[in-house]
XYZ file of C-alpha atoms in Angstrom:
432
model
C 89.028 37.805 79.888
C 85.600 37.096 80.599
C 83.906 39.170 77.812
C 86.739 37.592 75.108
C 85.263 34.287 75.617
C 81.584 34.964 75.734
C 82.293 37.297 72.448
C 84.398 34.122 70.979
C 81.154 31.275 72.292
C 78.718 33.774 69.725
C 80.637 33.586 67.200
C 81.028 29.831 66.985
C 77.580 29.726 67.503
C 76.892 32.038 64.316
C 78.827 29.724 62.795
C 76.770 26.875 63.279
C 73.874 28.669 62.315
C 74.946 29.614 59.148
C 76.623 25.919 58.432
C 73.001 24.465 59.503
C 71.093 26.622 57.200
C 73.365 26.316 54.133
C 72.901 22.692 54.293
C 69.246 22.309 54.379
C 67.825 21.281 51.237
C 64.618 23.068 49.166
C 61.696 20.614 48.776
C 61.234 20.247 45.296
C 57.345 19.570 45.074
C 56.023 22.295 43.281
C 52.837 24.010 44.876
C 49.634 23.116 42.951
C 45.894 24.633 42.615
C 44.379 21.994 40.752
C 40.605 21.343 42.268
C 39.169 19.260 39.423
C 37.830 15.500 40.419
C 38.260 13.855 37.122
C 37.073 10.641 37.503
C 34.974 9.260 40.932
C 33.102 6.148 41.573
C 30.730 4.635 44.478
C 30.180 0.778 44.009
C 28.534 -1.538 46.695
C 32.019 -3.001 47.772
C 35.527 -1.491 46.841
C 36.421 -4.759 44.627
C 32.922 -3.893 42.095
C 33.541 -1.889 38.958
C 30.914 0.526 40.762
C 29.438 3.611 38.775
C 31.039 6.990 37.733
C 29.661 9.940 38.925
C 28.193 12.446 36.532
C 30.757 15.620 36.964
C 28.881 19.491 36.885
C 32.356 21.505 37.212
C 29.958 24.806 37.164
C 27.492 23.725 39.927
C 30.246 21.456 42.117
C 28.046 18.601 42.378
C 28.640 15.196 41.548
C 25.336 12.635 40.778
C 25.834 8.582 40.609
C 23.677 7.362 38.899
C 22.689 3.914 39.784
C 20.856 1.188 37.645
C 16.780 1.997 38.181
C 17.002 -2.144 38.679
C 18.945 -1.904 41.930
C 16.336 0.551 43.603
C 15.608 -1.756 46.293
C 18.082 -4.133 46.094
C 21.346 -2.043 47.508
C 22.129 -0.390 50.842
C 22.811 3.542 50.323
C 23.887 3.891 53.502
C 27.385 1.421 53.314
C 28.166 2.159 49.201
C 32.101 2.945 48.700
C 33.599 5.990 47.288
C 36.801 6.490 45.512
C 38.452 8.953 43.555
C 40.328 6.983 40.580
C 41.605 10.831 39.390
C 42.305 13.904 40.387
C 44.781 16.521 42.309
C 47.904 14.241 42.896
C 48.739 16.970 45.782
C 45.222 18.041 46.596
C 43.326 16.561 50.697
C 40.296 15.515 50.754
C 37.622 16.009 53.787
C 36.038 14.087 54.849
C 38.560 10.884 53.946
C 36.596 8.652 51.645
C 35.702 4.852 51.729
C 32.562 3.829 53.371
C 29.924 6.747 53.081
C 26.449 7.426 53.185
C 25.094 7.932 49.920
C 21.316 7.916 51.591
C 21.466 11.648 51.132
C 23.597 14.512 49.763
C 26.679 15.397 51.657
C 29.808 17.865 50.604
C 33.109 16.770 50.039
C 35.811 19.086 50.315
C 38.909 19.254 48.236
C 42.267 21.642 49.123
C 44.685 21.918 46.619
C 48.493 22.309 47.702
C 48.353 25.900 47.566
C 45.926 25.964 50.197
C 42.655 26.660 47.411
C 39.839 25.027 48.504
C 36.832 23.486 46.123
C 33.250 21.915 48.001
C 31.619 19.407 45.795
C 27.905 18.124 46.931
C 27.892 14.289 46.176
C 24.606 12.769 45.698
C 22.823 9.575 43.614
C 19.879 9.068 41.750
C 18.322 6.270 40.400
C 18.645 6.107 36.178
C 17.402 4.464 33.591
C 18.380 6.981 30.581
C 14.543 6.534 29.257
C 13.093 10.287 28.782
C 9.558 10.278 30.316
C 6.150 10.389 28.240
C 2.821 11.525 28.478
C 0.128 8.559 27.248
C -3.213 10.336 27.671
C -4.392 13.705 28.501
C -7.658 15.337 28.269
C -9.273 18.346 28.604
C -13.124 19.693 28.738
C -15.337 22.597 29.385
C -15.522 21.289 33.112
C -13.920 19.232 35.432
C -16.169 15.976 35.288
C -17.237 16.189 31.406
C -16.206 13.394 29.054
C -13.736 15.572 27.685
C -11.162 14.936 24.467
C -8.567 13.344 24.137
C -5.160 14.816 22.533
C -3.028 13.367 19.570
C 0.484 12.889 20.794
C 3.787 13.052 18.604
C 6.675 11.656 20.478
C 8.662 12.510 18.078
C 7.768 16.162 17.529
C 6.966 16.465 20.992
C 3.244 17.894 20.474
C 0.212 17.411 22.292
C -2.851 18.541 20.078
C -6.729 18.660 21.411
C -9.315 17.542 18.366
C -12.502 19.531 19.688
C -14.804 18.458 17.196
C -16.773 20.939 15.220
C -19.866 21.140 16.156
C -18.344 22.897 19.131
C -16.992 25.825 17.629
C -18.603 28.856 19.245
C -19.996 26.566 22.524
C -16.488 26.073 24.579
C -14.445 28.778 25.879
C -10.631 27.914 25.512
C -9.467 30.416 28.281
C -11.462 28.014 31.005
C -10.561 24.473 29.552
C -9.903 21.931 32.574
C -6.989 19.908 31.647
C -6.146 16.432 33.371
C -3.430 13.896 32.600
C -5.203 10.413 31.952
C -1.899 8.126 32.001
C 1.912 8.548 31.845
C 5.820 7.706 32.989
C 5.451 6.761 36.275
C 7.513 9.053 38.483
C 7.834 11.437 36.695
C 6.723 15.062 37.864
C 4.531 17.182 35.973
C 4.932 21.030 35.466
C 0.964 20.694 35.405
C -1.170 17.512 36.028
C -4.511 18.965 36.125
C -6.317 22.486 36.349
C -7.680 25.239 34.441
C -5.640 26.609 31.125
C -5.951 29.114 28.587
C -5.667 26.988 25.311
C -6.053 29.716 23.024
C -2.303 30.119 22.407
C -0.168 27.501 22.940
C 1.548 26.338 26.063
C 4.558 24.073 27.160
C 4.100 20.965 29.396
C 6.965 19.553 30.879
C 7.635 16.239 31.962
C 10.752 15.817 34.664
C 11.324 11.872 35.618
C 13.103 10.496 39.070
C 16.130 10.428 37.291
C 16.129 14.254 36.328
C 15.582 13.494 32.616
C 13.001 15.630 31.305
C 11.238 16.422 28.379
C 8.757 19.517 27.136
C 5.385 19.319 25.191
C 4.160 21.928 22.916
C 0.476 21.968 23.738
C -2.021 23.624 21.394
C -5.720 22.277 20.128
C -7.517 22.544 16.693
C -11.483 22.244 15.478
C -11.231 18.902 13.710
C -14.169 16.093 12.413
C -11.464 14.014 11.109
C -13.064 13.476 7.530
C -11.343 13.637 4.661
C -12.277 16.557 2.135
C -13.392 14.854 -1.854
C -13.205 16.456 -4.851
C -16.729 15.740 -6.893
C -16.865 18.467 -9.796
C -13.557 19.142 -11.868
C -13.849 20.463 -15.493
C -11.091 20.963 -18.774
C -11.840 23.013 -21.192
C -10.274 26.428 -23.622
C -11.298 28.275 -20.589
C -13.001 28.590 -17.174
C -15.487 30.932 -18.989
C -16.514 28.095 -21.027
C -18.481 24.834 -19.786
C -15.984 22.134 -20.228
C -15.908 18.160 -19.614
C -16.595 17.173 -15.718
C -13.545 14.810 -14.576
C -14.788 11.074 -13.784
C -13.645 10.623 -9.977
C -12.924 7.634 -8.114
C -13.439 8.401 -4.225
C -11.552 4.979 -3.218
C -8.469 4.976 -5.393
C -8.417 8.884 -5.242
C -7.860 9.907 -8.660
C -9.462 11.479 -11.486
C -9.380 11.513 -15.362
C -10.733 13.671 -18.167
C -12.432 11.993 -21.230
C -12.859 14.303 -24.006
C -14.830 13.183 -26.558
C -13.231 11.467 -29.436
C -15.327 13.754 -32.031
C -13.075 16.701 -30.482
C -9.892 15.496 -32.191
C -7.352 17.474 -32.347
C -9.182 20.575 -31.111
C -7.302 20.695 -28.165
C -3.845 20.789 -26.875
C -3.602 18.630 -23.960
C -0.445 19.846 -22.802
C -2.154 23.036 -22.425
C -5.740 22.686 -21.413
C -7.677 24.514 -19.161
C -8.328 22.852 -15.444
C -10.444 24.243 -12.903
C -12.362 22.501 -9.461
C -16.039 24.102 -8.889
C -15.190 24.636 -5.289
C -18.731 25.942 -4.426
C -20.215 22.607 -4.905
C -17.560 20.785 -3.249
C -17.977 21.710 0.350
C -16.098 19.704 2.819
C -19.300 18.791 5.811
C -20.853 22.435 7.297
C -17.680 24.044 8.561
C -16.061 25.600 5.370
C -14.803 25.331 1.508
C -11.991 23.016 1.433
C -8.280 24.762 -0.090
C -6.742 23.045 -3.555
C -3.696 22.344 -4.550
C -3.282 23.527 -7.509
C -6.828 24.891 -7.782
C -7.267 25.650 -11.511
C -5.010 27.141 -14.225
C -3.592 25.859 -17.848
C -1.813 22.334 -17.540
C -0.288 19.393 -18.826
C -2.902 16.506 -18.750
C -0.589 14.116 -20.835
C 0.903 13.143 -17.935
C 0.031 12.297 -13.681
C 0.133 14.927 -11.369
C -0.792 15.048 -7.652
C -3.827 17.289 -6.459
C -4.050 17.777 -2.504
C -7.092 19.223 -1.166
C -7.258 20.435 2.718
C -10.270 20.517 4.678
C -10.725 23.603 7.048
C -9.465 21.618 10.033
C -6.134 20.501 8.230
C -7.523 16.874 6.945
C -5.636 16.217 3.765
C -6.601 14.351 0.964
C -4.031 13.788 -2.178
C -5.648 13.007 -5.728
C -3.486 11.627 -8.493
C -4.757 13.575 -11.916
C -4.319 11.031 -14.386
C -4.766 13.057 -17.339
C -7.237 14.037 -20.245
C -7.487 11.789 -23.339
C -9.524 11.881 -26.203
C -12.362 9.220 -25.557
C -15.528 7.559 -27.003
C -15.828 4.187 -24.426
C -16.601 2.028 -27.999
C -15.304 -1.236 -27.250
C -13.234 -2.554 -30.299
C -13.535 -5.707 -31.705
C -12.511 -8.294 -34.011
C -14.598 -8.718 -37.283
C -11.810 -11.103 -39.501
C -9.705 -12.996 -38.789
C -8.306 -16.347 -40.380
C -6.181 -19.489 -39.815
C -3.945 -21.322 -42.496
C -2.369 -24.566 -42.702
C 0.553 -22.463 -43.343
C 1.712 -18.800 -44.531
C 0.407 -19.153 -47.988
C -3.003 -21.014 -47.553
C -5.675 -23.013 -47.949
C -6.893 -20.227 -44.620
C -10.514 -20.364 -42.738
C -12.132 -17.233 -41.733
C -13.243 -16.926 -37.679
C -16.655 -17.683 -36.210
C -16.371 -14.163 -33.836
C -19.063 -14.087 -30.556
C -18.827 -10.783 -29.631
C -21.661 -10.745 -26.601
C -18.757 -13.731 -24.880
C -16.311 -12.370 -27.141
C -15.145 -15.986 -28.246
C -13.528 -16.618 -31.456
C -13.225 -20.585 -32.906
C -12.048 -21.749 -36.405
C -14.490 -23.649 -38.190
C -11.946 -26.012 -40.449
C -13.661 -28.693 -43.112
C -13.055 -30.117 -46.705
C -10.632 -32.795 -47.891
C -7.771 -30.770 -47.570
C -7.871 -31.442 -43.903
C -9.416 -34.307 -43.824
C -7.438 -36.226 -46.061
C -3.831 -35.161 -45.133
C -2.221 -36.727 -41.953
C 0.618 -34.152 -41.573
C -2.088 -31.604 -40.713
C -0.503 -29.674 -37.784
C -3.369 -28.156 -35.838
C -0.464 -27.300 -33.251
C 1.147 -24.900 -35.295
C -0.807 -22.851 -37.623
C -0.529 -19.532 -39.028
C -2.921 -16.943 -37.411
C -3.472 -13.649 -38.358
C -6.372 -10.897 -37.804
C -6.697 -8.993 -41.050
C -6.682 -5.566 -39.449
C -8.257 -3.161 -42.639
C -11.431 -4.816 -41.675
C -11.546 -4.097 -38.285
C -11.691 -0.176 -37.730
C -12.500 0.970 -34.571
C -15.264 3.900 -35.404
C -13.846 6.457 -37.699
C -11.123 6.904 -35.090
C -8.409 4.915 -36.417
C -7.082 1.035 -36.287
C -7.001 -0.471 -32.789
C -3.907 -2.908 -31.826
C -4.131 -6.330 -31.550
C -1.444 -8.707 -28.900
C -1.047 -10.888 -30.418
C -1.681 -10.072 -34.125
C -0.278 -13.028 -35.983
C 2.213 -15.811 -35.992
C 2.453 -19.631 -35.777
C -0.145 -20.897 -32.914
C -0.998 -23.917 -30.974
C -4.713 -24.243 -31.985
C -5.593 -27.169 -29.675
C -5.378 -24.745 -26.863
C -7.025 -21.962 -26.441
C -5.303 -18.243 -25.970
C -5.854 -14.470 -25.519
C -6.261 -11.753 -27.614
C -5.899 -7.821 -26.535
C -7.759 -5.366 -28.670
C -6.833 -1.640 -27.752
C -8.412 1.098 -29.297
C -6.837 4.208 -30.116
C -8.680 6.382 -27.013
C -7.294 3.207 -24.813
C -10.399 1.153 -24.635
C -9.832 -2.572 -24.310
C -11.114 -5.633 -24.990
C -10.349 -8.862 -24.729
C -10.772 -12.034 -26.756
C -10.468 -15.430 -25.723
C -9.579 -17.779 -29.134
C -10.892 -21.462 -28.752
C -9.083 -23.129 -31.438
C -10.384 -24.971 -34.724
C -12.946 -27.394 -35.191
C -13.432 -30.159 -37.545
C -16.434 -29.678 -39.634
C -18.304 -32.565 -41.619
């Protein structure tokens, strides 16, 4: 009887069992392995907009980095941290809030699977400017003068101008190089000793904030003057002595006059150009290069010459062309005024040493007519009379038309090789 009811008190008791566990419910949170901060922030209270950290998923570190203006000015030790997101499932250790940002520390996230990701939170100072170098030097020894380098931000170069007259008295695998001035703190891959500056070598420049930047450093032999160009000759050929270019040093450009008795022998589309580079040396240390040196070209129109000294100083010419040329100036010989375009007319009185003309006007045509309109006169040069050598007629501005002649005005003669000269026409004059 016994054993019936103890059999009967495990079965009910099964019972329950199974009832209890068929009841319980699944949780439905699914189980997560996200480890990935995506956005984090430290500020000086929890209320400030504060600053994100700077997220390196491959090294696990996180970097604030704080205004360079605050240095000073904030407490490290009390700033708050807050994740704004990340895991929705994941713990963090140790709990954040109030830290001590004073110096690196790890935070460690677990995920809800149990994965478990250690970021090393740190700040830094920034102000986003990438460091510079202002001055460096180097010389045969420390102590000596030294020279100074010629820095390109912008390509990033440092270059040494050792003048000349060293070449042959330095040795570049024993320079001593020193930095003068630069971004202060910043660190230096080098800030002073002895380098080979043969080939050249990279300096790099690494600021507080961890922004860096890298300096191709290399030197040159270099006197700094510009190359010239003084003998330059067109002709058929090189073979043949041809017509020396006239060059002007400060405007840096150079013409051919051939002489107007040459006309037409040559094709000046097609004429010979060569510089005599043996008389054009560039100081002690070398021929200078050209470019382009010699060969059959087009002097009708301007071209650019560039000539390179042996220490890479450039200096660009602008060719402005040949032209047929004697240098006569052209002048005015007749030229005559009338009442109107049909006469009475009065020839010019022509200065040519003040190159002056004036209109010598008399009789009793003038005198004895009142609507005599000196303001507005017919003027004309009679050009047949006024060749210009055996070259042709030269052009006049203005040439004719109805003038004022109570004040005086201009006249351009050009001649047909481009020679100019200029008149200045009084007026007219009453004569007894």
């Amino acid at each position: 009887m016994k054993f019936h009811k103890y059999i009967t008190a495990l079965i009910w008791v099964v019972l329950f069992a199974v009832a209890g566990t068929s009841c319980q419910k699944a949780d439905p949170r699914p189980v997560r392995d996200d480890t990935e901060i995506e956005t984090i922030y430290c500020a000086e209270a929890p209320t400030d907009e504060g600053w994100a950290g700077v997220i390196d998923y491959d090294n696990n570190m996180i970097v604030f980095q704080i205004p360079t203006e605050k240095e000073g000015e904030i407490d490290l030790t009390e700033l708050f941290v807050w994740i704004s997101s990340g895991p929705i499932d994941a713990v963090y250790s140790p709990k954040l809030g109030q830290c001590d940002m004073s110096r690196p520390w790890d935070l460690t996230l677990t995920a809800g699977n149990g994965t478990k990701r250690v970021y090393t939170l740190s700040t830094v100072f920034y102000d986003g400017v990438v460091p510079v170098v202002d001055e460096v030097l180097i010389a045969q020894n420390e102590g000596d003068t030294g020279w100074e380098a010629v820095i390109d931000n912008t390509a990033n170069t440092i270059t040494f101008n050792i003048p000349m007259a060293q070449i042959g008295t330095v040795d570049l695998t024993q320079m001593y190089f020193w930095i003068e001035s630069g971004t202060d703190r910043a660190a230096y891959s080098l800030e002073s000793g002895i380098v080979d500056m043969t080939n050249p070598w990279q300096l790099t420049l690494t600021a507080a904030d961890g922004i860096q930047r890298t300096y191709t450093v290399s030197y040159r032999y270099y006197d700094g003057i510009k190359p010239i160009i003084t003998d330059s000759y067109v002709y058929y050929s090189k073979d043949v002595i041809g017509w020396p270019g006239i060059v002007d040093n400060d405007n840096n450009t150079i013409i051919f006059d051939i002489p107007c008795s040459q006309y037409p022998n040559f094709d000046l589309e097609n004429i010979y150009f060569w510089i005599d580079a043996p008389n054009n040396r560039h100081g002690t240390y070398g021929t200078p290069t050209y470019e382009p040196e010699e060969g059959r070209l087009d002097m009708t129109k301007p071209f650019p010459l560039t000539v390179t000294a042996e220490d890479g100083t450039e200096n660009i010419y602008t060719i402005l062309g040949a032209r047929y040329y004697d240098g006569i100036q052209p002048v005015i010989t007749d030229s005559y005024v009338f009442k109107d375009d049909s006469g009475p007319g009065w020839a010019n009185r022509v200065n040519n040493y003040e190159r002056t003309i004036i209109y010598e006007l008399s009789g009793p045509t003038v005198e004895g007519d009142p609507d005599y309109d000196f303001t507005n006169m017919w003027w004309w040069i009679d050009e047949p009379n006024n060749r210009h050598g055996t070259y042709g007629s030269p052009t006049y501005e203005p040439s004719s038309g109805w003038m004022d002649m109570t004040q005086p005005f201009e006249v351009r003669v050009t001649a047909w090789d481009g020679t100019v000269t200029v008149y200045t026409v009084l007026g007219v004059e009453l004569m007894p």
